[in-house]
N, CA, C and O atoms as a MOPAC input file, in Angstrom:
PM7 MOZYME 1SCF
protein

 N     60.13700 1    76.42600 1     3.94100 1
 C     60.90200 1    76.49300 1     5.04600 1
 C     61.06100 1    74.97200 1     5.63400 1
 O     62.16100 1    74.42400 1     5.70600 1
 N     60.13800 1    74.50600 1     5.94400 1
 C     60.36000 1    73.00100 1     6.85700 1
 C     61.25900 1    72.36900 1     5.67500 1
 O     62.34600 1    71.97400 1     6.09500 1
 N     61.07100 1    72.20100 1     4.42400 1
 C     62.09700 1    71.22700 1     3.85400 1
 C     63.59900 1    71.77200 1     3.93400 1
 O     64.59500 1    71.07900 1     3.72900 1
 N     63.59300 1    73.00000 1     4.23400 1
 C     64.96200 1    73.35000 1     4.55800 1
 C     65.43500 1    73.11600 1     5.76700 1
 O     66.61100 1    72.77800 1     5.89500 1
 N     64.53700 1    73.26600 1     6.94000 1
 C     65.03600 1    72.65500 1     8.09600 1
 C     65.17500 1    71.20100 1     8.20300 1
 O     66.01100 1    70.77400 1     8.99900 1
 N     64.36100 1    70.24800 1     7.40300 1
 C     64.69700 1    68.91800 1     7.32900 1
 C     65.97000 1    68.79500 1     6.77600 1
 O     66.87800 1    68.22600 1     7.38100 1
 N     66.10800 1    69.30900 1     5.61900 1
 C     67.59100 1    69.12000 1     5.01000 1
 C     68.75300 1    69.51200 1     5.81900 1
 O     69.84400 1    68.96000 1     5.67700 1
 N     68.54300 1    70.45100 1     6.66200 1
 C     69.50300 1    70.97800 1     7.52300 1
 C     69.88000 1    69.77400 1     8.57400 1
 O     70.98200 1    69.24700 1     8.72800 1
 N     68.79100 1    69.52500 1     9.17400 1
 C     69.07300 1    68.22000 1    10.24700 1
 C     69.78500 1    66.86700 1     9.60300 1
 O     70.65500 1    66.16800 1    10.12100 1
 N     69.17200 1    66.72300 1     8.37000 1
 C     69.75100 1    65.46300 1     7.76200 1
 C     71.01100 1    65.79500 1     7.58300 1
 O     71.83300 1    65.06000 1     8.13100 1
 N     71.50200 1    66.92000 1     6.81900 1
 C     72.85300 1    66.98300 1     6.63900 1
 C     73.90500 1    67.27500 1     7.66700 1
 O     75.12800 1    67.19800 1     7.54800 1
 N     73.10400 1    67.66000 1     8.80700 1
 C     73.94400 1    67.82000 1     9.94300 1
 C     74.37400 1    66.53700 1    10.55200 1
 O     75.51800 1    66.38200 1    10.97800 1
 N     73.40900 1    65.56700 1    10.59700 1
 C     73.46100 1    63.94600 1    10.91100 1
 C     74.70800 1    63.44600 1    10.31700 1
 O     75.69200 1    63.00100 1    10.90600 1
 N     74.45200 1    63.63400 1     8.67200 1
 C     75.29200 1    62.86600 1     7.96400 1
 C     76.75700 1    63.24900 1     8.01000 1
 O     77.68900 1    62.44500 1     8.00800 1
 N     76.87500 1    64.84800 1     8.06000 1
 C     78.32200 1    65.43200 1     8.33800 1
 C     78.75900 1    64.84500 1     9.54700 1
 O     79.89300 1    64.37200 1     9.47000 1
 N     78.03400 1    64.70300 1    10.95800 1
 C     79.00600 1    64.29400 1    11.91900 1
 C     79.28900 1    62.96800 1    11.63400 1
 O     80.36800 1    62.56800 1    12.07200 1
 N     78.39900 1    61.93900 1    10.82700 1
 C     78.68200 1    60.55800 1    10.49800 1
 C     80.07100 1    60.55600 1     9.93200 1
 O     81.07500 1    60.06200 1    10.44300 1
 N     79.95400 1    61.22000 1     8.74200 1
 C     81.38500 1    61.55700 1     8.00200 1
 C     82.20600 1    61.80000 1     8.32600 1
 O     83.18900 1    61.31400 1     7.76800 1
 N     82.37700 1    62.63100 1     9.34400 1
 C     83.55200 1    63.37000 1     9.80100 1
 C     83.99800 1    62.19600 1    10.95100 1
 O     85.20300 1    61.99900 1    11.11000 1
 N     83.00900 1    61.41400 1    11.75500 1
 C     83.51300 1    60.36100 1    12.59700 1
 C     84.04000 1    59.36400 1    11.92100 1
 O     84.88200 1    58.75400 1    12.58000 1
 N     83.83900 1    58.90700 1    10.69700 1
 C     84.18200 1    57.79800 1     9.77200 1
 C     85.60700 1    58.03200 1     9.26600 1
 O     86.16600 1    57.06400 1     8.75100 1
 N     86.24700 1    59.15800 1     9.34300 1
 C     87.71300 1    59.37800 1     8.97400 1
 C     88.67100 1    58.98500 1    10.09100 1
 O     88.47600 1    59.17000 1    11.29200 1
 N     89.63500 1    58.47000 1     9.57900 1
 C     90.71500 1    57.70100 1    10.18500 1
 C     91.81400 1    58.80000 1    11.13700 1
 O     92.32600 1    59.72900 1    10.51300 1
 N     92.05800 1    58.68000 1    12.27800 1
 C     92.60400 1    59.47300 1    13.04400 1
 C     94.08400 1    59.57700 1    12.66700 1
 O     94.76500 1    58.56600 1    12.49600 1
 N     94.61300 1    60.93600 1    12.52800 1
 C     96.05200 1    61.08100 1    11.93400 1
 C     96.93700 1    61.22700 1    13.39100 1
 O     96.92900 1    62.29300 1    14.00800 1
 N     97.65600 1    60.10300 1    13.84200 1
 C     98.64800 1    60.26000 1    14.93000 1
 C     97.65000 1    60.12300 1    16.24700 1
 O     96.54200 1    59.63900 1    16.48100 1
 N     98.59300 1    60.76500 1    16.90600 1
 C     97.95800 1    60.58200 1    18.33700 1
 C     97.05700 1    61.68200 1    18.62400 1
 O     97.10800 1    62.68800 1    17.91500 1
 N     96.28900 1    61.60300 1    19.52800 1
 C     95.21700 1    62.68400 1    20.19400 1
 C     94.08900 1    61.85800 1    20.56700 1
 O     94.32200 1    60.71800 1    20.96900 1
 N     92.77800 1    62.32000 1    20.47900 1
 C     91.52200 1    61.97300 1    21.43800 1
 C     91.02900 1    60.75000 1    20.34700 1
 O     90.25200 1    59.92500 1    20.82900 1
 N     91.38700 1    60.58300 1    19.03600 1
 C     91.27900 1    59.16900 1    18.52700 1
 C     91.54500 1    58.17500 1    19.39000 1
 O     90.71300 1    57.35100 1    19.76700 1
 N     92.83800 1    58.22500 1    19.76700 1
 C     93.55200 1    57.20200 1    20.39100 1
 C     92.79600 1    56.90900 1    21.87600 1
 O     93.08800 1    55.94700 1    22.58600 1
 N     92.12200 1    57.57000 1    22.09600 1
 C     91.23200 1    57.38100 1    23.51500 1
 C     90.48200 1    56.52300 1    23.22300 1
 O     90.52700 1    55.46200 1    23.84600 1
 N     89.49300 1    56.73200 1    22.10900 1
 C     88.31200 1    55.87900 1    21.74100 1
 C     88.85100 1    54.58800 1    20.92100 1
 O     87.98000 1    54.00100 1    20.27900 1
 N     89.98800 1    54.13500 1    20.86100 1
 C     90.56800 1    52.86000 1    20.54400 1
 C     91.24100 1    53.23100 1    18.90500 1
 O     91.54700 1    52.34900 1    18.10400 1
 N     91.35300 1    54.41600 1    18.69500 1
 C     92.10000 1    54.51600 1    17.21000 1
 C     93.25400 1    53.99300 1    17.09400 1
 O     93.45700 1    53.35100 1    16.06300 1
 N     94.22600 1    54.09300 1    17.98900 1
 C     95.36700 1    53.38800 1    17.93700 1
 C     95.28700 1    52.03900 1    17.93300 1
 O     96.31200 1    51.48000 1    17.54100 1
 N     94.40400 1    51.35800 1    18.24200 1
 C     94.24900 1    49.72500 1    18.40100 1
 C     94.28400 1    49.27700 1    17.07300 1
 O     95.16300 1    48.53600 1    16.63400 1
 N     93.41200 1    49.68300 1    16.47800 1
 C     92.77100 1    49.08600 1    15.30500 1
 C     93.29200 1    49.66300 1    13.90300 1
 O     92.71500 1    50.41900 1    13.12200 1
 N     94.67600 1    49.02000 1    13.81700 1
 C     95.44000 1    49.29000 1    12.71400 1
 C     95.14900 1    48.42900 1    11.21900 1
 O     95.57200 1    48.70100 1    10.09500 1
 N     94.38900 1    47.45300 1    11.60400 1
 C     93.93600 1    46.55300 1    10.53900 1
 C     92.60800 1    47.07500 1     9.52500 1
 O     92.39500 1    46.68900 1     8.37600 1
 N     91.80200 1    48.06400 1    10.31600 1
 C     90.88200 1    48.67200 1     9.94500 1
 C     91.02800 1    49.87400 1     9.03200 1
 O     90.14600 1    50.48500 1     8.42700 1
 N     92.20700 1    50.05800 1     9.06200 1
 C     92.55100 1    51.39100 1     7.99600 1
 C     91.84100 1    51.43800 1     6.73700 1
 O     91.68300 1    50.37900 1     6.12900 1
 N     91.43100 1    52.42100 1     6.30500 1
 C     91.11600 1    52.65300 1     4.94700 1
 C     92.26500 1    53.10900 1     4.04000 1
 O     93.26000 1    53.80000 1     4.25900 1
 N     91.69400 1    52.35600 1     2.71100 1
 C     92.70700 1    52.81800 1     1.77800 1
 C     92.78600 1    54.08700 1     1.41200 1
 O     92.06800 1    54.85200 1     2.05600 1
 N     93.62800 1    54.67700 1     0.32900 1
 C     93.68300 1    55.75900 1    -0.17100 1
 C     92.54500 1    56.41200 1    -0.73100 1
 O     92.18500 1    57.55300 1    -0.44100 1
 N     91.76900 1    55.33500 1    -1.87600 1
 C     90.78100 1    55.73300 1    -2.35500 1
 C     89.55600 1    55.82700 1    -1.72100 1
 O     88.62100 1    56.48700 1    -2.17500 1
 N     89.51200 1    55.09700 1    -0.53200 1
 C     88.16500 1    55.15800 1    -0.02100 1
 C     88.29600 1    56.46200 1     0.96500 1
 O     87.27300 1    57.05100 1     1.31400 1
 N     89.59300 1    56.89500 1     1.40400 1
 C     89.66800 1    58.06000 1     2.19400 1
 C     89.36900 1    59.23300 1     1.19700 1
 O     88.64000 1    60.14300 1     1.59000 1
 N     89.81700 1    59.25900 1     0.10800 1
 C     89.53000 1    60.25900 1    -0.81600 1
 C     88.02800 1    60.63000 1    -1.01200 1
 O     87.60200 1    61.78400 1    -0.94700 1
 N     87.20500 1    59.41900 1    -1.28000 1
 C     85.83200 1    59.34600 1    -1.60900 1
 C     85.28700 1    59.87800 1    -0.08400 1
 O     84.33200 1    60.65000 1    -0.16100 1
 N     85.57700 1    59.69200 1     0.74300 1
 C     85.05600 1    60.04300 1     2.12400 1
 C     85.22900 1    61.56200 1     2.34300 1
 O     84.35000 1    62.31700 1     2.75800 1
 N     86.51600 1    61.90600 1     1.99600 1
 C     86.96600 1    63.36000 1     1.95300 1
 C     85.64600 1    64.16400 1     0.93300 1
 O     85.01700 1    65.13900 1     1.34400 1
 N     85.48300 1    63.69900 1    -0.05000 1
 C     84.62500 1    64.20700 1    -1.45300 1
 C     83.30900 1    64.14300 1    -0.75200 1
 O     82.59400 1    65.13600 1    -0.88900 1
 N     82.91200 1    63.27400 1    -0.11300 1
 C     81.26100 1    63.15500 1     0.42600 1
 C     81.23700 1    64.07800 1     1.65100 1
 O     80.30000 1    64.86300 1     1.79200 1
 N     82.23500 1    64.00900 1     2.54000 1
 C     82.12100 1    65.29600 1     3.73000 1
 C     82.08200 1    66.52500 1     2.98600 1
 O     81.09200 1    67.23800 1     3.15000 1
 N     82.88600 1    66.85700 1     2.28300 1
 C     82.85300 1    68.35300 1     1.52300 1
 C     81.47900 1    68.36700 1     0.72300 1
 O     80.78100 1    69.35100 1     0.96600 1
 N     81.03700 1    67.57700 1    -0.06300 1
 C     79.45000 1    67.91200 1    -0.42800 1
 C     78.73200 1    68.24400 1     0.69900 1
 O     78.27400 1    69.38000 1     0.82500 1
 N     78.54100 1    67.18900 1     1.73100 1
 C     77.45900 1    67.54800 1     2.80000 1
 C     77.93100 1    68.77300 1     3.36700 1
 O     77.10100 1    69.66700 1     3.20900 1
 N     78.92600 1    69.12600 1     3.94700 1
 C     79.36400 1    70.44900 1     4.41600 1
 C     78.83200 1    71.39400 1     3.53000 1
 O     78.10600 1    72.24000 1     4.05100 1
 N     79.02600 1    71.46600 1     2.22200 1
 C     78.43800 1    72.60800 1     1.30200 1
 C     76.92500 1    72.45800 1     1.48800 1
 O     76.30800 1    73.49100 1     1.74800 1
 N     76.30600 1    71.40900 1     1.39800 1
 C     74.74700 1    71.27300 1     1.42900 1
 C     74.06300 1    71.99800 1     3.07000 1
 O     73.02600 1    72.63500 1     3.25800 1
 N     75.16600 1    71.55900 1     4.06200 1
 C     74.66500 1    72.15100 1     5.34400 1
 C     74.96200 1    73.54600 1     5.34600 1
 O     74.16300 1    74.28800 1     5.91800 1
 N     76.08100 1    74.07600 1     4.74800 1
 C     76.69900 1    75.59300 1     4.77000 1
 C     75.36100 1    76.22600 1     4.05400 1
 O     74.75900 1    77.04000 1     4.75400 1
 N     74.79200 1    75.94700 1     2.69500 1
 C     73.92100 1    76.53400 1     2.06500 1
 C     72.65100 1    76.63700 1     2.67300 1
 O     71.97000 1    77.66100 1     2.61800 1
 N     72.21000 1    75.26700 1     3.43700 1
 C     70.89500 1    75.61400 1     3.93000 1
 C     70.89700 1    76.46900 1     5.20000 1
 O     69.90800 1    77.13700 1     5.50400 1
 N     72.07900 1    76.44400 1     5.98500 1
 C     72.04900 1    77.40300 1     6.98500 1
 C     71.78600 1    78.63300 1     6.41200 1
 O     70.78000 1    79.24100 1     6.77800 1
 N     72.61900 1    79.16700 1     5.46100 1
 C     72.54700 1    80.37100 1     4.70200 1
 C     70.97000 1    80.82600 1     4.20200 1
 O     70.47900 1    81.94600 1     4.34200 1
 N     70.47200 1    79.90600 1     3.72300 1
 C     68.96700 1    80.07400 1     3.12800 1
 C     68.02900 1    80.03700 1     4.22000 1
 O     66.93700 1    80.60300 1     4.18300 1
 N     68.47900 1    79.34100 1     5.23200 1
 C     67.52400 1    79.52100 1     6.39000 1
 C     67.47600 1    80.82200 1     7.27300 1
 O     66.48300 1    81.21500 1     7.88500 1
 N     68.75500 1    81.44700 1     7.23800 1
 C     68.95600 1    82.68500 1     7.64800 1
 C     68.32700 1    83.62100 1     6.86200 1
 O     67.69300 1    84.51600 1     7.42100 1
 N     68.40700 1    83.56000 1     5.38300 1
 C     67.83700 1    84.64800 1     4.56000 1
 C     66.31800 1    84.68200 1     4.65500 1
 O     65.59300 1    85.67700 1     4.67100 1
 N     65.96800 1    83.34100 1     4.71600 1
 C     64.43400 1    83.12000 1     4.99300 1
 C     63.89600 1    83.80700 1     6.28900 1
 O     62.82200 1    84.40900 1     6.25700 1
 N     64.49600 1    83.73600 1     7.20800 1
 C     64.12100 1    84.27700 1     8.36400 1
 C     64.23200 1    85.90100 1     8.70800 1
 O     63.67400 1    86.59600 1     9.55700 1
 N     65.24200 1    86.20600 1     7.62200 1
 C     65.37000 1    87.60800 1     7.66400 1
 C     64.37400 1    88.42600 1     6.86600 1
 O     64.27700 1    89.65000 1     6.95600 1
 N     63.59500 1    87.60500 1     6.02900 1
 C     63.06100 1    88.13700 1     5.03600 1
 C     61.35500 1    88.24000 1     5.44300 1
 O     60.48500 1    89.06500 1     5.16600 1
 N     61.36600 1    86.97000 1     6.23700 1
 C     60.15400 1    86.90700 1     6.92500 1
 C     59.68600 1    87.92700 1     8.02100 1
 O     58.54600 1    88.35100 1     8.21100 1
 N     60.80300 1    88.20800 1     8.67300 1
 C     60.49700 1    89.06400 1     9.78500 1
 C     60.51100 1    90.76300 1     9.38900 1
 O     60.26400 1    91.60100 1    10.25600 1

C-alpha cells in the first residue's frame, strides 16, 4: 500500500512537470507567463511527440495507481 502511495505522489509530480513542459497553443494563459515571448525556445516536432508519449505514459501510471489504491481501500474496509 505504501509503495502505491509513493508511486502516486511521484507520478503526480511527473505529470504536472510534463504538462507544464508542453508549448502553448496560441493565446491564453500561457501568454500571461511569457509563453508568447519565447518563440526561439519552441521544441521540434519530434521532441513534442516524445513529450506527448511520456505524458500519456505517466498519466496511465497515475490513473492505474489511483484505481489500485481505491480497490485496496475498499478491500481493507
